[in-house]
């Protein structure tokens, strides 16, 4: 996980897909039967509101920026979850600061199974 802090108005993030992370999981208390786990999804937890700009835009294709599937406005406590293979970009930040926590998770998909590039995303707000 890492914190991202956009301090300056005008910052953007070009269209891209996220890479996975690998880690070892121990399945027994004795430390035996380790297996390699690969992350499958990216999460973004917004820690500030941005009334204008700074949206995370999910795309159906990297080659066509006009292929918008969804545009998510940064709102404090909003959680966005989407597959690594989903193309996305960060729109120009207008209200600063834009602060978020970004990380990777494994959602039970076997690392040996084939990858399907469907674009699905989930957003949720965390209540106090």
Coordinates of N, CA and C in Angstrom, one line a residue:
X1 N 0.8 -1.2 0.0 CA 0.0 0.0 0.0 C 0.9 1.2 0.0
X2 N 0.3 2.3 -0.6 CA 1.1 3.6 -0.5 C 0.1 4.7 -0.6
X3 N 0.5 5.8 0.1 CA -0.2 7.0 0.0 C 0.2 7.8 -1.2
X4 N -0.8 8.4 -1.9 CA -0.5 9.3 -3.0 C -1.1 10.7 -2.6
X5 N -0.2 11.7 -2.8 CA -0.6 13.1 -2.4 C -0.4 14.0 -3.6
X6 N -1.5 14.4 -4.2 CA -1.4 15.4 -5.3 C -1.5 16.8 -4.7
X7 N -0.4 17.5 -4.7 CA -0.3 18.8 -4.0 C -0.7 19.9 -4.9
X8 N -0.5 19.7 -6.2 CA -0.6 20.8 -7.2 C -1.7 20.6 -8.2
X9 N -2.5 21.7 -8.4 CA -3.5 21.7 -9.4 C -2.9 21.4 -10.8
X10 N -3.5 20.6 -11.6 CA -3.0 20.3 -12.9 C -2.4 19.0 -13.1
X11 N -2.2 18.3 -12.0 CA -1.6 16.9 -12.0 C -2.6 16.0 -12.7
X12 N -2.0 15.0 -13.5 CA -2.8 14.0 -14.2 C -2.1 12.7 -14.1
X13 N -2.8 11.6 -14.4 CA -2.2 10.3 -14.5 C -2.7 9.7 -15.8
X14 N -1.7 9.4 -16.7 CA -2.1 8.9 -18.0 C -2.7 7.6 -18.0
X15 N -3.5 7.2 -19.0 CA -4.2 5.9 -19.1 C -3.1 4.8 -18.9
X16 N -3.5 3.8 -18.1 CA -2.6 2.6 -17.8 C -3.4 1.5 -17.2
X17 N -2.8 0.3 -17.1 CA -3.3 -0.7 -16.3 C -2.3 -1.0 -15.1
X18 N -2.8 -1.5 -14.0 CA -2.0 -1.8 -12.9 C -1.3 -3.1 -12.9
X19 N -0.1 -3.2 -12.4 CA 0.6 -4.5 -12.3 C 0.2 -5.2 -11.1
X20 N 0.4 -6.5 -11.0 CA 0.1 -7.3 -9.8 C 1.3 -7.3 -8.9
X21 N 1.1 -7.7 -7.7 CA 2.1 -7.9 -6.7 C 2.1 -9.4 -6.3
X22 N 3.2 -9.9 -6.0 CA 3.3 -11.3 -5.5 C 3.8 -11.4 -4.1
X23 N 3.3 -12.3 -3.3 CA 3.8 -12.6 -2.0 C 3.6 -14.0 -1.6
X24 N 4.3 -14.5 -0.6 CA 4.2 -15.9 -0.2 C 3.2 -16.0 1.0
X25 N 2.4 -17.0 0.9 CA 1.4 -17.3 2.0 C 1.7 -18.6 2.6
X26 N 1.9 -18.6 3.9 CA 2.1 -19.9 4.7 C 0.8 -20.5 5.1
X27 N 0.5 -21.7 4.8 CA -0.8 -22.3 5.0 C -0.8 -23.1 6.3
X28 N 0.4 -23.4 7.0 CA 0.4 -24.1 8.2 C 1.1 -23.4 9.3
X29 N 0.8 -23.7 10.5 CA 1.5 -23.0 11.7 C 3.0 -23.3 11.7
X30 N 3.4 -24.5 11.1 CA 4.8 -24.9 11.1 C 5.6 -24.2 10.0
X31 N 4.9 -23.4 9.2 CA 5.6 -22.7 8.1 C 5.8 -23.5 6.9
X32 N 5.1 -24.7 6.8 CA 5.2 -25.5 5.6 C 4.1 -25.2 4.6
X33 N 4.2 -25.7 3.4 CA 3.2 -25.6 2.4 C 3.0 -24.1 2.0
X34 N 4.0 -23.5 1.7 CA 3.9 -22.1 1.2 C 3.4 -22.1 -0.2
X35 N 2.7 -21.1 -0.6 CA 2.3 -20.9 -2.0 C 2.4 -19.4 -2.4
X36 N 2.6 -19.2 -3.6 CA 2.8 -17.9 -4.2 C 1.4 -17.3 -4.5
X37 N 1.1 -16.1 -4.0 CA -0.2 -15.5 -4.2 C 0.0 -14.2 -5.1
X38 N -0.8 -14.1 -6.0 CA -0.8 -12.9 -6.9 C -2.0 -12.0 -6.7
X39 N -1.7 -10.7 -6.6 CA -2.9 -9.8 -6.4 C -3.7 -9.8 -7.7
X40 N -5.0 -9.5 -7.6 CA -5.9 -9.5 -8.7 C -6.6 -8.1 -8.9
X41 N -6.7 -7.4 -7.8 CA -7.5 -6.1 -7.9 C -6.7 -5.0 -7.2
X42 N -7.0 -3.8 -7.7 CA -6.5 -2.5 -7.1 C -7.6 -1.9 -6.2
X43 N -7.2 -1.4 -5.1 CA -8.2 -0.6 -4.3 C -7.6 0.8 -4.2
X44 N -8.6 1.8 -4.1 CA -8.2 3.2 -3.9 C -9.2 3.7 -2.8
X45 N -8.6 4.1 -1.7 CA -9.4 4.7 -0.6 C -9.1 6.2 -0.6
X46 N -10.1 7.0 -1.0 CA -9.9 8.5 -1.1 C -10.0 9.1 0.4
X47 N -9.0 9.9 0.7 CA -8.9 10.5 2.0 C -9.3 12.0 2.0
X48 N -9.5 12.5 0.9 CA -10.0 13.9 0.8 C -11.1 14.0 -0.3
X49 N -11.9 15.1 -0.2 CA -12.9 15.4 -1.2 C -12.2 16.3 -2.3
X50 N -12.7 16.1 -3.5 CA -12.3 17.0 -4.6 C -13.6 17.3 -5.3
X51 N -14.1 18.6 -5.1 CA -15.3 19.0 -5.7 C -15.2 19.1 -7.2
X52 N -14.0 19.4 -7.7 CA -13.8 19.5 -9.2 C -12.5 18.8 -9.5
X53 N -12.6 18.0 -10.6 CA -11.4 17.3 -11.1 C -10.9 16.2 -10.2
X54 N -9.9 15.5 -10.7 CA -9.2 14.4 -9.9 C -10.0 13.1 -10.0
X55 N -11.0 13.0 -10.9 CA -11.7 11.7 -11.0 C -10.8 10.6 -11.4
X56 N -11.1 9.4 -11.0 CA -10.5 8.2 -11.5 C -11.5 7.7 -12.6
X57 N -11.0 7.6 -13.8 CA -11.9 7.3 -14.9 C -11.5 5.9 -15.4
X58 N -12.5 5.0 -15.4 CA -12.3 3.6 -15.9 C -12.6 3.6 -17.3
X59 N -11.7 2.9 -18.1 CA -11.9 2.9 -19.6 C -12.1 1.5 -20.1
X60 N -12.7 1.3 -21.2 CA -12.9 0.0 -21.8 C -11.7 -0.4 -22.7
X61 N -10.8 0.6 -23.0 CA -9.6 0.4 -23.8 C -8.6 1.4 -23.5
X62 N -7.3 1.0 -23.6 CA -6.2 1.9 -23.4 C -6.0 2.8 -24.6
X63 N -6.4 2.3 -25.8 CA -6.1 3.0 -27.0 C -7.2 4.1 -27.3
X64 N -8.3 4.1 -26.6 CA -9.3 5.1 -26.9 C -9.8 5.7 -25.6
X65 N -9.3 6.9 -25.4 CA -9.6 7.6 -24.1 C -11.1 8.0 -24.1
X66 N -11.8 8.0 -25.2 CA -13.2 8.3 -25.2 C -14.1 7.1 -24.8
X67 N -13.4 6.0 -24.5 CA -14.2 4.7 -24.1 C -14.4 4.7 -22.6
X68 N -15.0 5.7 -22.1 CA -15.3 5.8 -20.6 C -16.4 4.8 -20.2
X69 N -16.0 4.0 -19.2 CA -17.0 3.1 -18.5 C -17.6 3.8 -17.3
X70 N -16.7 4.4 -16.5 CA -17.2 5.1 -15.3 C -16.2 6.2 -14.9
X71 N -16.7 7.2 -14.2 CA -15.8 8.3 -13.7 C -16.1 8.5 -12.2
X72 N -15.2 8.2 -11.4 CA -15.4 8.2 -9.9 C -14.8 9.5 -9.3
X73 N -15.7 10.3 -8.7 CA -15.3 11.5 -8.1 C -14.6 11.2 -6.7
X74 N -13.4 11.8 -6.4 CA -12.8 11.6 -5.1 C -13.7 12.1 -4.0
X75 N -14.0 11.3 -3.1 CA -14.8 11.7 -1.9 C -14.2 11.0 -0.7
X76 N -14.0 11.8 0.4 CA -13.4 11.2 1.6 C -14.2 10.0 2.0
X77 N -13.5 8.9 2.3 CA -14.0 7.6 2.8 C -14.6 6.8 1.6
X78 N -14.5 7.2 0.4 CA -15.0 6.4 -0.7 C -13.9 5.4 -1.1
X79 N -14.4 4.1 -1.3 CA -13.5 3.0 -1.6 C -13.8 2.6 -3.0
X80 N -12.8 2.5 -3.9 CA -13.0 2.0 -5.2 C -12.2 0.7 -5.4
X81 N -12.8 -0.3 -6.0 CA -12.1 -1.6 -6.2 C -12.4 -2.0 -7.6
X82 N -11.3 -2.4 -8.3 CA -11.4 -2.8 -9.7 C -10.3 -3.7 -10.1
X83 N -10.5 -4.6 -11.1 CA -9.4 -5.5 -11.5 C -8.2 -4.8 -12.1
X84 N -7.0 -5.4 -11.8 CA -5.8 -4.8 -12.4 C -5.8 -4.6 -13.9
X85 N -6.5 -5.5 -14.6 CA -6.5 -5.4 -16.1 C -7.5 -4.3 -16.6
X86 N -8.2 -3.6 -15.7 CA -9.1 -2.6 -16.2 C -8.3 -1.3 -16.5
X87 N -8.3 -0.8 -17.7 CA -7.6 0.4 -18.0 C -8.3 1.6 -17.3
X88 N -7.4 2.5 -16.8 CA -8.0 3.7 -16.1 C -7.0 4.8 -16.2
X89 N -7.4 6.0 -15.8 CA -6.6 7.2 -15.8 C -7.0 8.1 -14.6
X90 N -6.2 9.0 -14.3 CA -6.5 10.0 -13.3 C -6.7 11.4 -14.0
X91 N -7.9 11.9 -13.9 CA -8.2 13.2 -14.6 C -7.5 14.3 -13.9
X92 N -7.4 15.4 -14.6 CA -6.7 16.6 -14.1 C -7.2 17.0 -12.7
X93 N -6.3 17.1 -11.7 CA -6.7 17.6 -10.4 C -6.9 19.1 -10.4
X94 N -8.0 19.5 -9.9 CA -8.3 21.0 -9.8 C -8.3 21.4 -8.3
X95 N -9.1 20.7 -7.5 CA -9.1 21.0 -6.1 C -8.0 20.2 -5.4
X96 N -7.2 20.9 -4.7 CA -6.1 20.2 -4.0 C -6.2 20.4 -2.5
X97 N -5.7 19.6 -1.7 CA -4.9 18.4 -2.1 C -5.9 17.2 -2.4
X98 N -5.4 16.3 -3.2 CA -6.0 15.1 -3.4 C -5.1 14.0 -2.8
X99 N -5.7 13.3 -1.8 CA -4.9 12.3 -1.0 C -5.6 11.0 -1.0
X100 N -4.9 9.9 -1.3 CA -5.6 8.6 -1.4 C -4.6 7.6 -0.9
X101 N -5.1 6.4 -0.5 CA -4.4 5.2 -0.2 C -4.7 4.2 -1.3
X102 N -3.6 3.7 -1.9 CA -3.8 2.8 -3.0 C -3.0 1.5 -2.7
X103 N -3.7 0.4 -3.0 CA -3.0 -0.9 -2.7 C -3.6 -2.0 -3.6
X104 N -3.1 -3.2 -3.4 CA -3.5 -4.4 -4.1 C -4.1 -5.5 -3.2
X105 N -5.0 -6.2 -3.7 CA -5.7 -7.3 -3.0 C -5.8 -8.5 -3.9
X106 N -5.9 -9.7 -3.2 CA -6.2 -10.9 -3.9 C -7.6 -11.4 -3.6
X107 N -8.4 -11.6 -4.6 CA -9.8 -11.9 -4.3 C -10.2 -13.3 -4.7
X108 N -9.3 -14.2 -4.3 CA -9.6 -15.7 -4.4 C -9.6 -16.2 -5.8
X109 N -9.0 -15.5 -6.8 CA -8.8 -16.1 -8.1 C -7.5 -16.8 -8.1
X110 N -7.5 -18.1 -8.6 CA -6.3 -18.8 -8.6 C -5.3 -18.2 -9.5
X111 N -4.0 -18.2 -9.1 CA -2.9 -17.6 -9.9 C -2.7 -18.4 -11.2
X112 N -3.2 -19.6 -11.3 CA -3.0 -20.4 -12.5 C -4.2 -20.4 -13.4
X113 N -5.3 -19.7 -13.0 CA -6.4 -19.6 -13.9 C -6.2 -18.6 -14.9
X114 N -7.0 -18.7 -16.0 CA -6.9 -17.7 -17.1 C -7.5 -16.4 -16.6
X115 N -7.0 -15.3 -17.2 CA -7.5 -13.9 -16.8 C -8.6 -13.5 -17.7
X116 N -9.6 -13.0 -17.2 CA -10.7 -12.4 -18.0 C -10.7 -10.9 -17.8
X117 N -10.7 -10.2 -18.9 CA -10.6 -8.7 -18.7 C -12.0 -8.1 -18.8
X118 N -12.8 -8.4 -17.9 CA -14.0 -7.7 -17.8 C -13.9 -6.4 -16.9
X119 N -14.5 -5.4 -17.2 CA -14.4 -4.1 -16.5 C -15.6 -4.1 -15.5
X120 N -15.2 -4.4 -14.3 CA -16.2 -4.2 -13.2 C -15.5 -3.5 -12.1
X121 N -16.3 -2.6 -11.4 CA -15.7 -1.8 -10.3 C -16.8 -1.7 -9.3
X122 N -16.3 -1.6 -8.0 CA -17.2 -1.4 -6.9 C -16.8 -0.2 -6.2
X123 N -17.8 0.7 -5.8 CA -17.5 1.8 -4.9 C -18.3 1.7 -3.7
X124 N -17.8 2.2 -2.6 CA -18.5 2.1 -1.3 C -18.0 3.3 -0.5
X125 N -18.8 3.7 0.5 CA -18.4 4.7 1.4 C -18.3 4.1 2.8
X126 N -17.3 4.5 3.5 CA -17.0 4.0 4.9 C -17.7 4.9 5.9
X127 N -18.6 4.4 6.6 CA -19.3 5.3 7.6 C -18.4 5.4 8.9
X128 N -18.6 6.5 9.6 CA -17.9 6.7 10.9 C -18.2 5.6 11.9

